[in-house]
């Protein structure tokens, strides 16, 4: 860059060049800045729209599912003793439940041994599960044992590598047979404890011994000291396996576990403790789940309307326009959603086929109002047609899309990865990229213009300097002429 001082002419060359370049640069810079700001504002506005519309889309999932409208709620007046849960197949009703006994596992204790590493014996332990009968009602011995054919007995080999008391314990636990083994110290002696993992009489345990190293599979010596079956009772049963005992509306029932799933369709009872008075179990329609799902949809839709209004507004007093004021995409989105909300469901049967008939109406500003009482009345009158308004149904072999699915499809075309808003945003980002390139071109052109101005003003400065020098010389020559007067005196 050629520096110009202006000393030859006395002109403010730098100021003149800067002023001329800025006069050319500023209007073009402002146009680029305005275009960039407009694009940036639109990107931000579309981002706000996408955010609220994505939230609206997320609220459609429960409305697309018919199970939302058939949910069942259940409660217990004594949840600490009897808790209850239910699914959509449960029938509504009220039941009186009392608990007389809880299900228990079975436990055994061996005789005493001098130490944990005392040798017990060798042979094969066979663990089988089934239903026993007891001798004369004596809970300590079996008269017979009906093995469960669905459960294969587990055979555990006890040899010289694991024939101590603690070795037998570890072998049983490693077999993962549904029995837990442990050692307890009883004074100076040790006992082996066995406990079944599952509750209920039908999960009782029989322990038999074969191949006892001492030649006798039934005596109380060697490995047979751990036998307990229909012929031998060398272990001591410290607790019998019991079924849970309870009544429903006075009917006596049993269950092998405290979790009862097969007595009332769709209802699970969990027995926790014996009751002194009946617990009342109530099973009813879960209307709150329905009104909550619909209410959340209405709320987020109205949030979208407010967002859209703000972005497309025009304040006449301040003459401030929203970034999407007059935007075709914003108008199109609103129109598509409004059409889906106000269009009849189109069903040939059923009492209701429009939102306005079930308590959801549109006001003059496009917002939805929701009357939960009217929705509940509609559910009382014709629940299937209410479900069909929102969820997908099949009518005479033809699938009919409900409002939730239709809106979801519309919104996917708007906020999806290839939707309208992403397309508009991508185009605006391309515009900003082009503006950035235009700005670089402008800067280069302005640098060239500045260089040209400086060269021109440099030449002008030199020319004026020469003119001034020539004038001064002529004036000096004239002043030296006899009789010449410059008129300065």
Short mmCIF file of C-alpha atoms in Angstrom, two decimals:
data_model
loop_
_atom_site.label_atom_id
_atom_site.label_comp_id
_atom_site.label_asym_id
_atom_site.label_seq_id
_atom_site.Cartn_x
_atom_site.Cartn_y
_atom_site.Cartn_z
CA UNK A 1 0.00 0.00 0.00
CA UNK A 2 1.31 3.42 -0.98
CA UNK A 3 1.28 5.84 1.91
CA UNK A 4 0.09 9.36 1.10
CA UNK A 5 0.89 12.14 3.51
CA UNK A 6 -0.65 15.06 1.63
CA UNK A 7 2.37 17.22 2.43
CA UNK A 8 2.72 18.31 -1.17
CA UNK A 9 -0.84 19.59 -1.45
CA UNK A 10 -1.90 20.14 2.13
CA UNK A 11 -4.90 17.85 1.62
CA UNK A 12 -6.05 15.25 4.26
CA UNK A 13 -5.38 12.38 1.92
CA UNK A 14 -5.97 9.62 4.53
CA UNK A 15 -9.28 11.13 5.53
CA UNK A 16 -10.39 11.52 1.93
CA UNK A 17 -9.47 7.94 1.01
CA UNK A 18 -11.12 6.52 4.14
CA UNK A 19 -14.27 8.52 3.53
CA UNK A 20 -14.55 7.51 -0.10
CA UNK A 21 -13.94 3.81 0.66
CA UNK A 22 -16.44 3.83 3.52
CA UNK A 23 -19.01 5.52 1.33
CA UNK A 24 -18.69 2.55 -0.98
CA UNK A 25 -18.27 -0.14 1.72
CA UNK A 26 -20.88 0.74 4.40
CA UNK A 27 -24.09 0.40 2.31
CA UNK A 28 -22.97 -2.97 0.99
CA UNK A 29 -21.83 -4.10 4.45
CA UNK A 30 -25.19 -3.12 5.90
CA UNK A 31 -27.06 -5.03 3.23
CA UNK A 32 -25.03 -8.15 3.97
CA UNK A 33 -25.48 -7.65 7.71
CA UNK A 34 -29.24 -7.23 7.34
CA UNK A 35 -29.49 -10.37 5.21
CA UNK A 36 -27.39 -12.29 7.74
CA UNK A 37 -29.42 -11.04 10.69
CA UNK A 38 -32.67 -11.94 8.94
CA UNK A 39 -31.40 -15.47 8.23
CA UNK A 40 -30.13 -15.86 11.80
CA UNK A 41 -33.47 -14.70 13.23
CA UNK A 42 -35.32 -17.16 11.01
CA UNK A 43 -33.06 -20.03 12.09
CA UNK A 44 -33.72 -19.16 15.74
CA UNK A 45 -37.46 -18.92 15.10
CA UNK A 46 -37.58 -22.26 13.31
CA UNK A 47 -35.59 -23.75 16.19
CA UNK A 48 -38.24 -22.55 18.64
CA UNK A 49 -40.99 -23.99 16.48
CA UNK A 50 -39.20 -27.31 16.15
CA UNK A 51 -38.68 -27.52 19.91
CA UNK A 52 -42.33 -27.03 20.83
CA UNK A 53 -43.61 -29.19 17.95
CA UNK A 54 -41.23 -32.00 18.92
CA UNK A 55 -42.64 -31.82 22.45
CA UNK A 56 -46.14 -31.96 20.97
CA UNK A 57 -45.19 -35.05 18.96
CA UNK A 58 -43.88 -36.76 22.10
CA UNK A 59 -47.27 -36.30 23.77
CA UNK A 60 -48.98 -38.28 21.01
CA UNK A 61 -47.46 -41.66 21.95
CA UNK A 62 -49.86 -42.44 24.81
CA UNK A 63 -52.83 -41.27 22.74
CA UNK A 64 -51.84 -43.64 19.91
CA UNK A 65 -51.99 -46.61 22.31
CA UNK A 66 -55.51 -47.96 22.96
CA UNK A 67 -54.27 -49.34 26.30
CA UNK A 68 -54.05 -45.76 27.60
CA UNK A 69 -57.84 -45.61 27.51
CA UNK A 70 -58.35 -48.99 29.17
CA UNK A 71 -55.92 -48.68 32.05
CA UNK A 72 -57.00 -50.10 35.35
CA UNK A 73 -56.02 -48.74 38.74
CA UNK A 74 -56.04 -50.78 41.93
CA UNK A 75 -55.65 -50.05 45.61
CA UNK A 76 -55.58 -51.77 48.97
CA UNK A 77 -56.77 -50.47 52.31
CA UNK A 78 -53.93 -52.42 53.95
CA UNK A 79 -51.06 -52.16 51.50
CA UNK A 80 -48.58 -53.12 54.25
CA UNK A 81 -50.32 -56.50 54.46
CA UNK A 82 -51.72 -56.99 50.94
CA UNK A 83 -50.52 -54.88 48.02
CA UNK A 84 -52.15 -55.02 44.60
CA UNK A 85 -51.34 -54.21 40.98
CA UNK A 86 -53.38 -54.71 37.82
CA UNK A 87 -53.26 -54.56 34.04
CA UNK A 88 -55.79 -53.64 31.37
CA UNK A 89 -57.34 -57.14 31.37
CA UNK A 90 -58.54 -56.84 34.96
CA UNK A 91 -62.24 -56.58 35.63
CA UNK A 92 -63.40 -53.77 37.88
CA UNK A 93 -64.64 -54.77 41.29
CA UNK A 94 -64.07 -54.77 45.04
CA UNK A 95 -62.76 -57.71 47.05
CA UNK A 96 -62.27 -58.53 50.73
CA UNK A 97 -58.95 -60.27 51.31
CA UNK A 98 -57.62 -61.78 54.51
CA UNK A 99 -54.26 -63.49 55.02
CA UNK A 100 -53.96 -66.43 57.42
CA UNK A 101 -50.43 -67.52 56.57
CA UNK A 102 -47.51 -66.63 54.31
CA UNK A 103 -45.63 -69.00 52.04
CA UNK A 104 -42.38 -70.32 53.49
CA UNK A 105 -39.31 -72.15 52.27
CA UNK A 106 -38.18 -75.43 53.81
CA UNK A 107 -35.14 -75.78 56.09
CA UNK A 108 -33.13 -78.72 57.44
CA UNK A 109 -30.31 -79.12 59.94
CA UNK A 110 -27.82 -81.96 60.08
CA UNK A 111 -26.50 -83.61 63.16
CA UNK A 112 -23.39 -82.17 64.84
CA UNK A 113 -19.83 -82.50 63.59
CA UNK A 114 -16.64 -81.76 65.47
CA UNK A 115 -15.26 -79.26 62.95
CA UNK A 116 -15.98 -77.68 59.59
CA UNK A 117 -13.32 -79.89 58.02
CA UNK A 118 -14.64 -83.11 59.57
CA UNK A 119 -15.01 -85.85 56.97
CA UNK A 120 -18.67 -86.68 56.36
CA UNK A 121 -18.35 -89.49 53.83
CA UNK A 122 -18.49 -90.21 50.11
CA UNK A 123 -21.23 -91.13 47.65
CA UNK A 124 -23.89 -89.33 45.66
CA UNK A 125 -26.41 -86.84 47.04
CA UNK A 126 -29.61 -86.55 44.98
CA UNK A 127 -31.74 -83.45 45.50
CA UNK A 128 -35.34 -83.72 44.28
CA UNK A 129 -38.30 -81.38 44.59
CA UNK A 130 -41.97 -82.23 44.90
CA UNK A 131 -44.91 -82.59 47.25
CA UNK A 132 -44.58 -84.72 50.41
CA UNK A 133 -47.09 -86.27 52.74
CA UNK A 134 -46.23 -86.51 56.39
CA UNK A 135 -46.48 -89.48 58.67
CA UNK A 136 -49.58 -89.14 60.80
CA UNK A 137 -49.42 -85.39 60.31
CA UNK A 138 -45.91 -85.38 61.76
CA UNK A 139 -44.13 -82.56 59.89
CA UNK A 140 -40.71 -84.05 60.65
CA UNK A 141 -40.90 -87.18 58.45
CA UNK A 142 -42.27 -88.02 55.02
CA UNK A 143 -44.68 -90.90 54.42
CA UNK A 144 -44.34 -90.41 50.67
CA UNK A 145 -42.83 -87.94 48.28
CA UNK A 146 -44.39 -87.08 44.92
CA UNK A 147 -41.50 -85.74 42.82
CA UNK A 148 -42.22 -82.89 40.42
CA UNK A 149 -41.84 -84.36 36.89
CA UNK A 150 -40.98 -80.92 35.50
CA UNK A 151 -37.86 -80.64 37.69
CA UNK A 152 -34.98 -83.02 37.05
CA UNK A 153 -33.32 -84.22 40.27
CA UNK A 154 -29.78 -82.94 40.77
CA UNK A 155 -27.03 -85.45 41.54
CA UNK A 156 -23.96 -84.23 43.43
CA UNK A 157 -20.88 -86.41 43.66
CA UNK A 158 -19.04 -86.36 46.98
CA UNK A 159 -15.58 -87.89 46.85
CA UNK A 160 -12.23 -87.47 48.55
CA UNK A 161 -11.89 -83.95 47.12
CA UNK A 162 -15.00 -82.56 48.85
CA UNK A 163 -16.04 -85.05 51.52
CA UNK A 164 -15.67 -82.70 54.51
CA UNK A 165 -18.60 -80.80 55.99
CA UNK A 166 -17.53 -77.56 54.34
CA UNK A 167 -16.76 -79.44 51.12
CA UNK A 168 -20.31 -80.82 51.02
CA UNK A 169 -21.63 -77.30 51.66
CA UNK A 170 -19.64 -75.88 48.74
CA UNK A 171 -20.61 -78.73 46.42
CA UNK A 172 -24.33 -78.15 47.07
CA UNK A 173 -24.04 -74.41 46.49
CA UNK A 174 -21.98 -74.86 43.32
CA UNK A 175 -24.61 -77.24 41.93
CA UNK A 176 -27.11 -74.35 41.77
CA UNK A 177 -29.86 -76.84 42.47
CA UNK A 178 -32.33 -74.52 44.18
CA UNK A 179 -30.93 -75.27 47.64
CA UNK A 180 -28.70 -73.04 49.74
CA UNK A 181 -26.25 -74.66 52.15
CA UNK A 182 -24.44 -73.06 55.06
CA UNK A 183 -22.57 -73.99 58.24
CA UNK A 184 -23.54 -72.84 61.73
CA UNK A 185 -21.60 -73.31 64.93
CA UNK A 186 -23.64 -74.96 67.67
CA UNK A 187 -21.56 -74.61 70.84
CA UNK A 188 -18.33 -76.42 70.03
CA UNK A 189 -19.94 -78.39 67.22
CA UNK A 190 -20.93 -77.59 63.61
CA UNK A 191 -24.12 -78.28 61.67
CA UNK A 192 -24.96 -78.14 58.00
CA UNK A 193 -28.10 -76.13 57.21
CA UNK A 194 -30.08 -76.60 54.01
CA UNK A 195 -32.77 -74.18 52.77
CA UNK A 196 -34.89 -74.36 49.63
CA UNK A 197 -34.87 -71.27 47.45
CA UNK A 198 -38.57 -71.41 46.51
CA UNK A 199 -41.56 -71.29 48.80
CA UNK A 200 -44.57 -73.61 48.81
CA UNK A 201 -45.37 -77.21 49.70
CA UNK A 202 -44.86 -78.33 46.08
CA UNK A 203 -41.26 -77.07 46.30
CA UNK A 204 -40.36 -79.33 49.22
CA UNK A 205 -36.99 -81.09 49.17
CA UNK A 206 -36.05 -84.77 49.36
CA UNK A 207 -32.38 -85.70 49.88
CA UNK A 208 -31.37 -89.26 49.08
CA UNK A 209 -27.97 -90.95 49.16
CA UNK A 210 -26.53 -93.68 46.95
CA UNK A 211 -23.11 -95.27 46.94
CA UNK A 212 -22.42 -94.33 50.56
CA UNK A 213 -18.77 -95.15 51.31
CA UNK A 214 -19.71 -97.11 54.43
CA UNK A 215 -21.96 -99.42 52.40
CA UNK A 216 -25.24 -98.28 54.00
CA UNK A 217 -27.34 -95.60 52.26
CA UNK A 218 -29.82 -95.18 55.11
CA UNK A 219 -27.95 -95.23 58.40
CA UNK A 220 -26.97 -92.10 60.28
CA UNK A 221 -23.30 -92.52 59.48
CA UNK A 222 -21.25 -91.45 56.48
CA UNK A 223 -22.88 -89.43 53.75
CA UNK A 224 -26.30 -90.96 54.53
CA UNK A 225 -26.33 -88.80 57.68
CA UNK A 226 -27.60 -86.10 55.29
CA UNK A 227 -30.50 -88.17 53.89
CA UNK A 228 -34.14 -87.07 54.24
CA UNK A 229 -36.75 -88.69 52.01
CA UNK A 230 -39.75 -91.00 52.18
CA UNK A 231 -37.66 -93.80 53.76
CA UNK A 232 -35.00 -91.96 55.76
CA UNK A 233 -35.06 -88.94 58.06
CA UNK A 234 -31.49 -88.38 59.24
CA UNK A 235 -31.73 -84.60 58.79
CA UNK A 236 -33.98 -82.61 61.09
CA UNK A 237 -36.67 -80.54 59.34
CA UNK A 238 -36.51 -77.23 61.18
CA UNK A 239 -39.21 -75.59 59.05
CA UNK A 240 -41.68 -77.14 56.66
CA UNK A 241 -42.48 -75.54 53.34
CA UNK A 242 -45.89 -73.92 53.43
CA UNK A 243 -48.27 -72.42 50.93
CA UNK A 244 -49.69 -68.99 51.54
CA UNK A 245 -53.21 -69.24 52.96
CA UNK A 246 -55.72 -66.49 52.30
CA UNK A 247 -59.36 -65.82 51.50
CA UNK A 248 -61.04 -63.66 48.88
CA UNK A 249 -64.59 -62.71 49.77
CA UNK A 250 -64.58 -65.61 52.24
CA UNK A 251 -63.33 -68.25 49.77
CA UNK A 252 -60.33 -70.10 51.21
CA UNK A 253 -57.39 -70.25 48.77
CA UNK A 254 -53.71 -71.22 48.77
CA UNK A 255 -50.67 -70.17 46.75
CA UNK A 256 -47.12 -71.59 46.65
CA UNK A 257 -45.80 -68.03 46.71
CA UNK A 258 -46.82 -64.78 48.35
CA UNK A 259 -47.23 -63.25 44.91
CA UNK A 260 -50.62 -64.38 43.65
CA UNK A 261 -51.18 -63.89 39.92
CA UNK A 262 -53.67 -66.57 38.89
CA UNK A 263 -56.69 -66.00 41.11
CA UNK A 264 -58.15 -62.76 39.72
CA UNK A 265 -57.62 -62.09 35.99
CA UNK A 266 -55.23 -59.21 35.42
CA UNK A 267 -54.72 -58.68 39.17
CA UNK A 268 -51.57 -59.45 41.18
CA UNK A 269 -51.81 -59.69 44.95
CA UNK A 270 -48.67 -59.57 47.07
CA UNK A 271 -49.21 -61.03 50.52
CA UNK A 272 -46.93 -59.42 53.09
CA UNK A 273 -48.24 -60.29 56.53
CA UNK A 274 -51.14 -61.93 58.36
CA UNK A 275 -54.17 -59.67 58.63
CA UNK A 276 -56.35 -59.13 61.65
CA UNK A 277 -59.17 -57.64 59.60
CA UNK A 278 -60.01 -57.93 55.92
CA UNK A 279 -58.18 -55.71 53.44
CA UNK A 280 -60.40 -54.14 50.80
CA UNK A 281 -58.97 -54.46 47.28
CA UNK A 282 -60.50 -52.06 44.75
CA UNK A 283 -60.03 -52.40 41.00
CA UNK A 284 -61.38 -49.57 38.86
CA UNK A 285 -60.87 -47.76 35.57
CA UNK A 286 -57.89 -45.40 35.66
CA UNK A 287 -59.58 -42.31 34.26
CA UNK A 288 -56.82 -40.07 35.60
CA UNK A 289 -54.34 -41.64 33.15
CA UNK A 290 -56.67 -40.77 30.27
CA UNK A 291 -57.39 -37.20 31.34
CA UNK A 292 -53.69 -36.68 32.10
CA UNK A 293 -52.63 -37.84 28.61
CA UNK A 294 -55.27 -35.69 26.90
CA UNK A 295 -54.59 -32.71 29.19
CA UNK A 296 -50.83 -32.81 28.51
CA UNK A 297 -51.51 -32.91 24.76
CA UNK A 298 -53.84 -29.90 24.99
CA UNK A 299 -51.34 -28.00 27.13
CA UNK A 300 -48.40 -28.46 24.77
CA UNK A 301 -50.57 -27.72 21.72
CA UNK A 302 -51.58 -24.41 23.28
CA UNK A 303 -47.91 -23.74 24.00
CA UNK A 304 -47.26 -24.20 20.29
CA UNK A 305 -50.05 -21.72 19.46
CA UNK A 306 -48.51 -19.14 21.83
CA UNK A 307 -45.05 -19.67 20.33
CA UNK A 308 -46.42 -19.40 16.81
CA UNK A 309 -48.35 -16.22 17.68
CA UNK A 310 -45.23 -14.59 19.11
CA UNK A 311 -43.12 -15.47 16.09
CA UNK A 312 -45.70 -14.30 13.52
CA UNK A 313 -47.01 -11.21 15.35
CA UNK A 314 -46.88 -7.57 14.28
CA UNK A 315 -46.99 -4.74 16.82
CA UNK A 316 -48.52 -1.74 15.03
CA UNK A 317 -47.59 0.66 17.83
CA UNK A 318 -43.89 -0.18 17.80
CA UNK A 319 -43.92 -1.42 14.20
CA UNK A 320 -42.00 -4.53 15.32
CA UNK A 321 -42.54 -7.67 13.30
CA UNK A 322 -42.01 -11.20 14.51
CA UNK A 323 -39.31 -13.10 12.58
CA UNK A 324 -41.94 -15.36 10.96
CA UNK A 325 -44.52 -12.65 10.29
CA UNK A 326 -45.97 -13.59 6.90
CA UNK A 327 -43.77 -16.70 6.59
CA UNK A 328 -45.37 -19.37 4.41
CA UNK A 329 -43.95 -22.29 6.45
CA UNK A 330 -45.43 -21.01 9.71
CA UNK A 331 -48.83 -20.56 8.02
CA UNK A 332 -48.64 -24.01 6.44
CA UNK A 333 -47.80 -25.74 9.74
CA UNK A 334 -50.65 -24.09 11.57
CA UNK A 335 -53.08 -24.89 8.79
CA UNK A 336 -52.09 -28.58 8.66
CA UNK A 337 -52.47 -29.06 12.41
CA UNK A 338 -55.78 -27.19 12.54
CA UNK A 339 -57.19 -29.32 9.72
CA UNK A 340 -56.35 -32.55 11.54
CA UNK A 341 -57.85 -31.33 14.80
CA UNK A 342 -61.10 -30.18 13.29
CA UNK A 343 -61.65 -32.97 10.75
CA UNK A 344 -64.18 -35.66 11.73
CA UNK A 345 -62.74 -39.08 12.44
CA UNK A 346 -64.87 -40.47 9.64
CA UNK A 347 -66.21 -43.58 11.39
CA UNK A 348 -69.40 -45.18 10.22
CA UNK A 349 -70.32 -46.42 13.67
CA UNK A 350 -70.02 -45.07 17.19
CA UNK A 351 -71.49 -42.19 19.11
CA UNK A 352 -68.57 -39.77 18.74
CA UNK A 353 -66.26 -38.92 15.86
CA UNK A 354 -64.87 -35.44 16.66
CA UNK A 355 -62.93 -33.81 19.48
CA UNK A 356 -65.62 -31.22 20.08
CA UNK A 357 -68.03 -34.02 21.02
CA UNK A 358 -65.83 -35.33 23.83
CA UNK A 359 -64.88 -32.08 25.59
CA UNK A 360 -62.04 -30.71 23.45
CA UNK A 361 -62.93 -27.57 21.51
CA UNK A 362 -61.04 -24.86 19.61
CA UNK A 363 -61.46 -21.19 20.52
CA UNK A 364 -61.27 -18.21 18.15
CA UNK A 365 -57.51 -17.87 18.69
CA UNK A 366 -56.86 -21.48 17.71
CA UNK A 367 -56.22 -22.71 21.25
CA UNK A 368 -57.78 -25.86 22.63
CA UNK A 369 -59.99 -25.99 25.71
CA UNK A 370 -60.40 -29.26 27.59
CA UNK A 371 -63.35 -30.29 29.76
CA UNK A 372 -62.40 -33.45 31.65
CA UNK A 373 -65.98 -33.94 32.83
CA UNK A 374 -67.26 -34.08 29.26
CA UNK A 375 -64.54 -36.58 28.35
CA UNK A 376 -65.52 -38.82 31.26
CA UNK A 377 -69.17 -38.65 30.23
CA UNK A 378 -68.18 -39.67 26.72
CA UNK A 379 -66.16 -42.58 28.10
CA UNK A 380 -69.18 -43.67 30.13
CA UNK A 381 -71.41 -43.48 27.05
CA UNK A 382 -69.25 -45.05 24.33
CA UNK A 383 -65.63 -45.67 25.30
CA UNK A 384 -64.78 -47.44 22.03
CA UNK A 385 -65.66 -44.46 19.85
CA UNK A 386 -63.60 -42.20 22.15
CA UNK A 387 -60.65 -44.56 21.75
CA UNK A 388 -61.19 -44.61 17.98
CA UNK A 389 -60.95 -40.80 17.79
CA UNK A 390 -57.42 -40.87 19.20
CA UNK A 391 -55.97 -44.34 18.57
CA UNK A 392 -55.71 -46.59 15.53
CA UNK A 393 -58.57 -49.07 15.23
CA UNK A 394 -59.83 -51.69 12.84
CA UNK A 395 -63.35 -51.32 11.46
CA UNK A 396 -64.75 -54.17 9.35
CA UNK A 397 -61.24 -55.35 8.53
CA UNK A 398 -60.03 -51.88 7.57
CA UNK A 399 -57.49 -50.05 9.71
CA UNK A 400 -58.48 -46.51 10.57
CA UNK A 401 -55.82 -44.09 11.73
CA UNK A 402 -56.73 -42.12 14.81
CA UNK A 403 -56.00 -38.44 15.38
CA UNK A 404 -52.75 -39.19 17.23
CA UNK A 405 -51.27 -41.17 14.32
CA UNK A 406 -52.40 -38.62 11.75
CA UNK A 407 -50.90 -35.76 13.74
CA UNK A 408 -47.72 -37.77 14.30
CA UNK A 409 -47.37 -38.24 10.54
CA UNK A 410 -47.92 -34.52 9.90
CA UNK A 411 -45.42 -33.55 12.58
CA UNK A 412 -42.83 -36.01 11.30
CA UNK A 413 -42.99 -34.20 7.98
CA UNK A 414 -42.39 -30.94 9.83
CA UNK A 415 -39.84 -31.75 12.56
CA UNK A 416 -38.35 -35.01 11.24
CA UNK A 417 -34.75 -35.26 10.09
CA UNK A 418 -35.85 -34.52 6.52
CA UNK A 419 -38.81 -32.39 7.47
CA UNK A 420 -39.89 -28.90 6.49
CA UNK A 421 -38.12 -27.05 9.30
CA UNK A 422 -34.80 -28.78 8.77
CA UNK A 423 -35.07 -28.05 5.05
CA UNK A 424 -35.72 -24.36 5.70
CA UNK A 425 -32.91 -24.22 8.26
CA UNK A 426 -30.44 -25.89 5.89
CA UNK A 427 -31.34 -23.32 3.21
CA UNK A 428 -30.79 -20.47 5.65
CA UNK A 429 -27.42 -21.85 6.71
CA UNK A 430 -26.46 -21.97 3.04
CA UNK A 431 -27.53 -18.32 2.77
CA UNK A 432 -25.31 -17.37 5.71
CA UNK A 433 -22.40 -19.22 4.10
CA UNK A 434 -22.93 -17.29 0.87
CA UNK A 435 -23.11 -14.01 2.82
CA UNK A 436 -19.78 -14.85 4.45
CA UNK A 437 -18.28 -15.46 1.01
CA UNK A 438 -19.81 -12.20 -0.28
CA UNK A 439 -18.28 -10.37 2.67
CA UNK A 440 -14.82 -11.68 1.79
CA UNK A 441 -15.30 -10.58 -1.82
CA UNK A 442 -16.41 -7.14 -0.63
CA UNK A 443 -13.36 -6.80 1.59
CA UNK A 444 -11.06 -7.70 -1.29
CA UNK A 445 -12.80 -5.21 -3.59
CA UNK A 446 -12.59 -2.46 -0.96
CA UNK A 447 -8.87 -3.10 -0.46
CA UNK A 448 -8.37 -2.76 -4.22
CA UNK A 449 -10.48 0.42 -4.29
CA UNK A 450 -8.51 1.91 -1.40
CA UNK A 451 -5.23 1.13 -3.16
CA UNK A 452 -6.50 2.79 -6.36
CA UNK A 453 -7.66 5.90 -4.46
CA UNK A 454 -4.32 6.20 -2.73
CA UNK A 455 -2.46 5.95 -6.03
CA UNK A 456 -4.69 8.62 -7.55
CA UNK A 457 -4.37 10.94 -4.56
CA UNK A 458 -0.64 10.38 -4.50
CA UNK A 459 -0.48 11.53 -8.11
CA UNK A 460 -2.72 14.51 -7.30
CA UNK A 461 -0.55 15.40 -4.32
CA UNK A 462 2.58 15.31 -6.51
CA UNK A 463 0.87 17.39 -9.19
CA UNK A 464 -0.27 20.01 -6.72
CA UNK A 465 3.21 20.10 -5.20
CA UNK A 466 4.71 20.74 -8.63
CA UNK A 467 2.15 23.46 -9.38
CA UNK A 468 2.90 25.12 -6.07
CA UNK A 469 6.64 24.99 -6.69
CA UNK A 470 6.24 26.43 -10.21
CA UNK A 471 4.00 29.20 -8.94
CA UNK A 472 6.45 30.11 -6.24
CA UNK A 473 9.27 30.21 -8.82
CA UNK A 474 7.27 32.43 -11.20
CA UNK A 475 6.32 34.72 -8.35
CA UNK A 476 9.95 35.03 -7.39
CA UNK A 477 10.95 35.88 -10.98
CA UNK A 478 8.22 38.47 -11.28
CA UNK A 479 9.22 39.99 -8.00
CA UNK A 480 12.76 40.46 -9.40
CA UNK A 481 11.58 42.38 -12.51
CA UNK A 482 12.32 46.16 -12.37
CA UNK A 483 9.20 48.17 -11.67
CA UNK A 484 7.01 45.05 -10.92
CA UNK A 485 4.85 45.25 -7.93
CA UNK A 486 2.93 42.24 -6.66
CA UNK A 487 0.50 44.52 -4.88
CA UNK A 488 1.39 42.98 -1.54
CA UNK A 489 3.03 46.14 -0.27
#
